[in-house]
mmCIF file of C-alpha atoms in Angstrom:
data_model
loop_
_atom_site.group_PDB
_atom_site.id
_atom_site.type_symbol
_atom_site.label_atom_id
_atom_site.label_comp_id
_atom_site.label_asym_id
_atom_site.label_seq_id
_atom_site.Cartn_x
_atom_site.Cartn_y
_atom_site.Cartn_z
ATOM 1 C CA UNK A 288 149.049 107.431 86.179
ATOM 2 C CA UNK A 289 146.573 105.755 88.230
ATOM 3 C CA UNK A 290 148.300 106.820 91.935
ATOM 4 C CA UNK A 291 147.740 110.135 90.496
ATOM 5 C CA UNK A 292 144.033 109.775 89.236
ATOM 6 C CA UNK A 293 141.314 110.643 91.804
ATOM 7 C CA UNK A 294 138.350 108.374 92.982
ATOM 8 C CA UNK A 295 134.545 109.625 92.743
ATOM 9 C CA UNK A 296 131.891 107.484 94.477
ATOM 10 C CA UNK A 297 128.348 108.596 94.903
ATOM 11 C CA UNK A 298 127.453 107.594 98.359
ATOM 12 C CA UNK A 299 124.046 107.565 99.924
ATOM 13 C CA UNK A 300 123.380 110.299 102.238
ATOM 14 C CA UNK A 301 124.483 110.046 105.477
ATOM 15 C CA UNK A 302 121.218 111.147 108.295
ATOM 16 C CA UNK A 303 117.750 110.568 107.601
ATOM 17 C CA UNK A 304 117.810 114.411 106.700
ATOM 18 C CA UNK A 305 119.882 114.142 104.239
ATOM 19 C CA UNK A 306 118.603 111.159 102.811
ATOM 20 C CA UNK A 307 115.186 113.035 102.679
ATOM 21 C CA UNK A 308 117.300 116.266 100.825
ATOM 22 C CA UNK A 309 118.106 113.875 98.811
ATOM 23 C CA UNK A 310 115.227 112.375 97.604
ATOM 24 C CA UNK A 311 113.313 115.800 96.912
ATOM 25 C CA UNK A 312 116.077 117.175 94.917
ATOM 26 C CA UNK A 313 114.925 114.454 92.276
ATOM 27 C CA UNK A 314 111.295 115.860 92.209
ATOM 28 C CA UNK A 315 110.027 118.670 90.945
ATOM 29 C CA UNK A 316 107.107 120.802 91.017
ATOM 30 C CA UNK A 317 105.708 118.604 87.499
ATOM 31 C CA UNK A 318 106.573 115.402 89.996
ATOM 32 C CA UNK A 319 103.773 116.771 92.711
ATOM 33 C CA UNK A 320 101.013 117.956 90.228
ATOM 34 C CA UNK A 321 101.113 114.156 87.998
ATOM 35 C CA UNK A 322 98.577 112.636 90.170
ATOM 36 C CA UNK A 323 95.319 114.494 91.164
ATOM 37 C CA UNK A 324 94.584 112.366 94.271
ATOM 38 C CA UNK A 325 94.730 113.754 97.514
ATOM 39 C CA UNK A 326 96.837 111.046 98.903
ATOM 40 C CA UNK A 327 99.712 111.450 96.411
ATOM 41 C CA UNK A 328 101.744 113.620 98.097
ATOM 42 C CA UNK A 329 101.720 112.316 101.320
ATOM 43 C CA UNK A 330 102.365 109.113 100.127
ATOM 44 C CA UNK A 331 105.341 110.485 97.995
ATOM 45 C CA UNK A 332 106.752 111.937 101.321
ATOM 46 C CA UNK A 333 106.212 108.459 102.914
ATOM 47 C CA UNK A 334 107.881 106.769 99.919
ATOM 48 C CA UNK A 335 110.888 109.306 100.536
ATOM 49 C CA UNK A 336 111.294 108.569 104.045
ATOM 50 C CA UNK A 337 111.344 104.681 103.753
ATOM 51 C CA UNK A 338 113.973 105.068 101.295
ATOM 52 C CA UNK A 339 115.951 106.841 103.720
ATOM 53 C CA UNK A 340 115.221 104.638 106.565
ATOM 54 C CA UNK A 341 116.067 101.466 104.761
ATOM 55 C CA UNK A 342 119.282 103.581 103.562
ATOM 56 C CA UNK A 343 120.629 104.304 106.965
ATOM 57 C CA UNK A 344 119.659 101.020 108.344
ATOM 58 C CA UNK A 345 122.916 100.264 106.433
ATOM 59 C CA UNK A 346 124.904 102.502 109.160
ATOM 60 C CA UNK A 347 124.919 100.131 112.079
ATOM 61 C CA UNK A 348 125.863 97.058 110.090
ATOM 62 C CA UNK A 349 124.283 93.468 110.685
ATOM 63 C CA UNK A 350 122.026 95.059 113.252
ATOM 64 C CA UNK A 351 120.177 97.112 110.793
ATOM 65 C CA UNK A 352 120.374 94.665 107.567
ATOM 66 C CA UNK A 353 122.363 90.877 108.167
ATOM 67 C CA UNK A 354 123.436 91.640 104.186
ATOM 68 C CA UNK A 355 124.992 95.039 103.298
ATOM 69 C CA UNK A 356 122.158 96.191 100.271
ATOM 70 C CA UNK A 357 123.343 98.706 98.265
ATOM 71 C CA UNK A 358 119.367 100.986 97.687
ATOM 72 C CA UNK A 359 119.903 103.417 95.960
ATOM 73 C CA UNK A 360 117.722 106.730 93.953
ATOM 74 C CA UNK A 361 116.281 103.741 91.205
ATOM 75 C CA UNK A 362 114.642 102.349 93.859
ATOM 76 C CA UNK A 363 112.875 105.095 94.702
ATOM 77 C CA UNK A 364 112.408 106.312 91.575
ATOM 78 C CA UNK A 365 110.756 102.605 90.572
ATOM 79 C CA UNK A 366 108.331 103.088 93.405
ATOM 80 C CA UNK A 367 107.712 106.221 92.842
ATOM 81 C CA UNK A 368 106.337 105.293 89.168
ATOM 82 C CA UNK A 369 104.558 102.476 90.604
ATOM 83 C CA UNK A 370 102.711 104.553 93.044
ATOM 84 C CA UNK A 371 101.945 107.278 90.515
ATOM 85 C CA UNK A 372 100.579 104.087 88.248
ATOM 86 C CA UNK A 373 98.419 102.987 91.015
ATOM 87 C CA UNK A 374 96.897 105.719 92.080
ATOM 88 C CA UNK A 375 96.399 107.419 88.430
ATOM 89 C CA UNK A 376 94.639 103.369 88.076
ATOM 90 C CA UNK A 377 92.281 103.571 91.436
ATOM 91 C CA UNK A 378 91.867 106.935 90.089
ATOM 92 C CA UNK A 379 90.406 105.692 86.628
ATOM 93 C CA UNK A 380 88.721 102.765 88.629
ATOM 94 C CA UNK A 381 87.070 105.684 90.858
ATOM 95 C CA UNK A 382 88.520 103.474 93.741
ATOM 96 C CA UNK A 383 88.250 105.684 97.240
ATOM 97 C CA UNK A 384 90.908 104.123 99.509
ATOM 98 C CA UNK A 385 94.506 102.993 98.511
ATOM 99 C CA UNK A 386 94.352 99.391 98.183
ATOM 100 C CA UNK A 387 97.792 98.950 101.241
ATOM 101 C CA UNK A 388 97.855 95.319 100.491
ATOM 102 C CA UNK A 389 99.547 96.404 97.102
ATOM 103 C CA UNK A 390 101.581 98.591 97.714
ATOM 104 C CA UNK A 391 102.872 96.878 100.203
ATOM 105 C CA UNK A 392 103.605 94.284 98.411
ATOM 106 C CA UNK A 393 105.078 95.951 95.626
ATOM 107 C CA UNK A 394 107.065 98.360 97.602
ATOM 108 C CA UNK A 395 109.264 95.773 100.129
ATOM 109 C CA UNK A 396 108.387 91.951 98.253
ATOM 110 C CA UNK A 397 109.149 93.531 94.705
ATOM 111 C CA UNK A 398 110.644 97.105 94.164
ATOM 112 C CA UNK A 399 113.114 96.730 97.154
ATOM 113 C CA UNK A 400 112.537 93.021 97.684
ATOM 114 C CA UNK A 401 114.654 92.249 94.592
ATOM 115 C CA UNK A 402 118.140 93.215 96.341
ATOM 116 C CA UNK A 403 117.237 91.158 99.795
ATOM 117 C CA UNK A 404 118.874 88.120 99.708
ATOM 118 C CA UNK A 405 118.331 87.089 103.246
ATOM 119 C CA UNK A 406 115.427 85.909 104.535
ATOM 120 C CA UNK A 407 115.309 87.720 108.128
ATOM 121 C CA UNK A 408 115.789 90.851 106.065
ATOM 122 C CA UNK A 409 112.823 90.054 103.921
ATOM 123 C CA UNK A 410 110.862 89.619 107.083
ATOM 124 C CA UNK A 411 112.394 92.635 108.434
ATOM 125 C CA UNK A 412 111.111 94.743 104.788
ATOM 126 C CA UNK A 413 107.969 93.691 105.414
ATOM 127 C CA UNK A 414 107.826 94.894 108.976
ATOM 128 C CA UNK A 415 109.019 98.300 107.669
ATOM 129 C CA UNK A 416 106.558 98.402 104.907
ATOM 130 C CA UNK A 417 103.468 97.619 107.414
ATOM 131 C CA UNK A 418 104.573 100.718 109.620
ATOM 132 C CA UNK A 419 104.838 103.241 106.867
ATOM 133 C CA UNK A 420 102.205 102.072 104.089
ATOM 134 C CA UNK A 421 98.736 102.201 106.144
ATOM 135 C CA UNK A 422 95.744 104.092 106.206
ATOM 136 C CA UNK A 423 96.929 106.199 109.448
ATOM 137 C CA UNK A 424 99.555 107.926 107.220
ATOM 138 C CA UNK A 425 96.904 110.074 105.677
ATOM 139 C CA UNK A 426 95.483 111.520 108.572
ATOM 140 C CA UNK A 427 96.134 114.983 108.955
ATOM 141 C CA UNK A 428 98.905 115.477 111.705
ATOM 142 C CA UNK A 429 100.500 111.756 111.377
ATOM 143 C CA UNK A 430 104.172 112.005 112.943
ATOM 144 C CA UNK A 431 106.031 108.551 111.810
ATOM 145 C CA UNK A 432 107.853 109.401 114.775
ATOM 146 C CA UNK A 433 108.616 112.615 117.099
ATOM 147 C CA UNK A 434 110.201 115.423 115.165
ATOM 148 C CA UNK A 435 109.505 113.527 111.586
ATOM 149 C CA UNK A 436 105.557 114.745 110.756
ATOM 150 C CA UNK A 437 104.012 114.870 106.932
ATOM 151 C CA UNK A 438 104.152 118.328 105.739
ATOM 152 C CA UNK A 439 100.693 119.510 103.930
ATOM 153 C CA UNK A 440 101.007 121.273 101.139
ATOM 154 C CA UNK A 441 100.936 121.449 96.901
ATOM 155 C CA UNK A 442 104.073 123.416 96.316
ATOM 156 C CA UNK A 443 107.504 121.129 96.584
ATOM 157 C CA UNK A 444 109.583 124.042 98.398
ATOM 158 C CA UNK A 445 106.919 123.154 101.585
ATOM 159 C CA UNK A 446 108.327 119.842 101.211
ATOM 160 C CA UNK A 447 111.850 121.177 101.248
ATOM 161 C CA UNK A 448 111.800 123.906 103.704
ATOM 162 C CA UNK A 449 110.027 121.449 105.916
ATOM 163 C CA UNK A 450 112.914 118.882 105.433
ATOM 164 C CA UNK A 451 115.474 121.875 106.172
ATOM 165 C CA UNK A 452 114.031 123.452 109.323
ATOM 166 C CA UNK A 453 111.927 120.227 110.791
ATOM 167 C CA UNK A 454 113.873 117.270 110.608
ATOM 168 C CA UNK A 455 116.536 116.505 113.295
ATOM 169 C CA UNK A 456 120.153 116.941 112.293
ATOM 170 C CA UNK A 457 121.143 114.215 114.578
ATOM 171 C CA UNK A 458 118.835 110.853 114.543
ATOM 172 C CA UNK A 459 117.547 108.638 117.235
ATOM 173 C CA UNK A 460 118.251 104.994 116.110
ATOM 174 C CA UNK A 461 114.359 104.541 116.916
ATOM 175 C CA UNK A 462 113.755 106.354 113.359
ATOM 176 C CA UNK A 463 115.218 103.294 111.632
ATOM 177 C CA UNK A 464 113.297 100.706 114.024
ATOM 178 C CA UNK A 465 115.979 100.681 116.172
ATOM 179 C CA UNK A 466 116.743 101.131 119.972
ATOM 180 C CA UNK A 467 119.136 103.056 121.613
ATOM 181 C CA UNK A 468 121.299 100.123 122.106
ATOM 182 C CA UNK A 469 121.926 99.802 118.692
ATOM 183 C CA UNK A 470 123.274 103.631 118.506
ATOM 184 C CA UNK A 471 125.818 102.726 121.179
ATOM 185 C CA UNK A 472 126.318 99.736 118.895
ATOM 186 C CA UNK A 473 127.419 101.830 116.040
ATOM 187 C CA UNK A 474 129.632 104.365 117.661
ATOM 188 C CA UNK A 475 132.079 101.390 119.078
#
C-alpha cells in the first residue's frame, strides 16, 4: 500500500519571482487597507521580498546559509503582524518615522532569528536586514536592485501585475547578496 501511495510536499518557490507570487497570494485587498500609514505598503513589499531572498539563499547551499533553514509563509506572516502592530502603535504614538532599529531587530534577531542556529548566519541576517529595513526604502523610485523596484500603489493587483510583468524570470545571484561566482557555484 505505501509503494502505491503518492508523496505531497509543499516546497518554497523556486526564483525570487515566484517567491514574491507567492507571498501576495496570501494578502488581500483587507491585508493593504489595515494600516493607514503611508509606509505600510512599501514596507509590506519589502517584507515580501526578504522572505524570498532569505528563501532562495537556500538554493546554492552553504554559500547562501552554512545551515539548511527551512522559512517558510509563518514567517512572513509573523512579521507581517508585527509590522502591522508597529506601525498601527507609532501610529497611536503619532510617531513620524519608523523606528528601523526595531524592526530590525525583530525581523532577523527574533521573527527569523529563531530558526538560525549558526552564528555566521546570524551575522549574515543581520546584514540582510540592514540592506532592506532603512529609511531609503521609502523613497519614491527605490530599486533594491536593477529590475526589482517598489511598486506604488493602494490596490493589491498593482502589486501583482507588477510582480508578473517586472520581475526577472531568471535571477542574478547578486539579488540574494551574492556574486556571480556563487551562480556558477550552484549550477556544478
Amino acid at each position: 500500500l505505501l509503494q502505491m501511495s503518492i508523496k505531497l510536499t509543499n516546497e518554497a518557490p523556486v526564483g525570487m519571482k515566484a517567491g514574491m507570487k507567492r507571498s501576495y497570494a496570501g494578502f488581500t485587498q483587507d491585508t493593504l487597507d489595515t494600516v493607514q500609514r503611508s509606509e505600510w505598503k512599501t514596507l509590506l513589499w519589502t517584507l515580501c521580498h526578504c522572505h524570498s531572498v532569505t528563501q532562495e539563499r537556500r538554493k546554492f547551499g552553504a554559500i547562501g546559509w552554512t545551515v539548511p533553514y527551512e522559512f517558510n509563509q509563518s514567517d512572513l506572516n509573523a512579521c507581517t503582524l508585527f509590522m502591522q502592530n508597529h506601525l498601527l502603535e507609532m501610529d497611536a504614538k503619532k510617531a513620524k518615522e519608523v523606528t528601523w532599529t526595531t524592526v530590525r531587530y525583530m525581523v532577523s534577531d527574533i521573527q527569523y532569528g529563531g530558526r538560525i542556529t549558526d552564528d555566521m548566519d546570524r551575522r549574515q541576517m543581520t546584514s540582510i536586514s540592514e540592506n532592506f529595513y532603512r529609511q531609503e526604502v521609502l523613497e519614491p523610485g527605490y530599486s533594491f536592485l536593477k529590475g526589482y523596484t517598489i511598486p506604488q500603489g493602494n490596490d493589491i493587483n498593482i502589486f501583482r501585475k507588477h510582480i508578473e510583468e517586472n520581475l526577472p524570470v531568471v535571477d542574478s545571484p547578486e539579488v540574494v547578496g551574492l556574486n556571480q561566482n556563487a551562480d556558477l557555484t550552484f549550477r556544478l
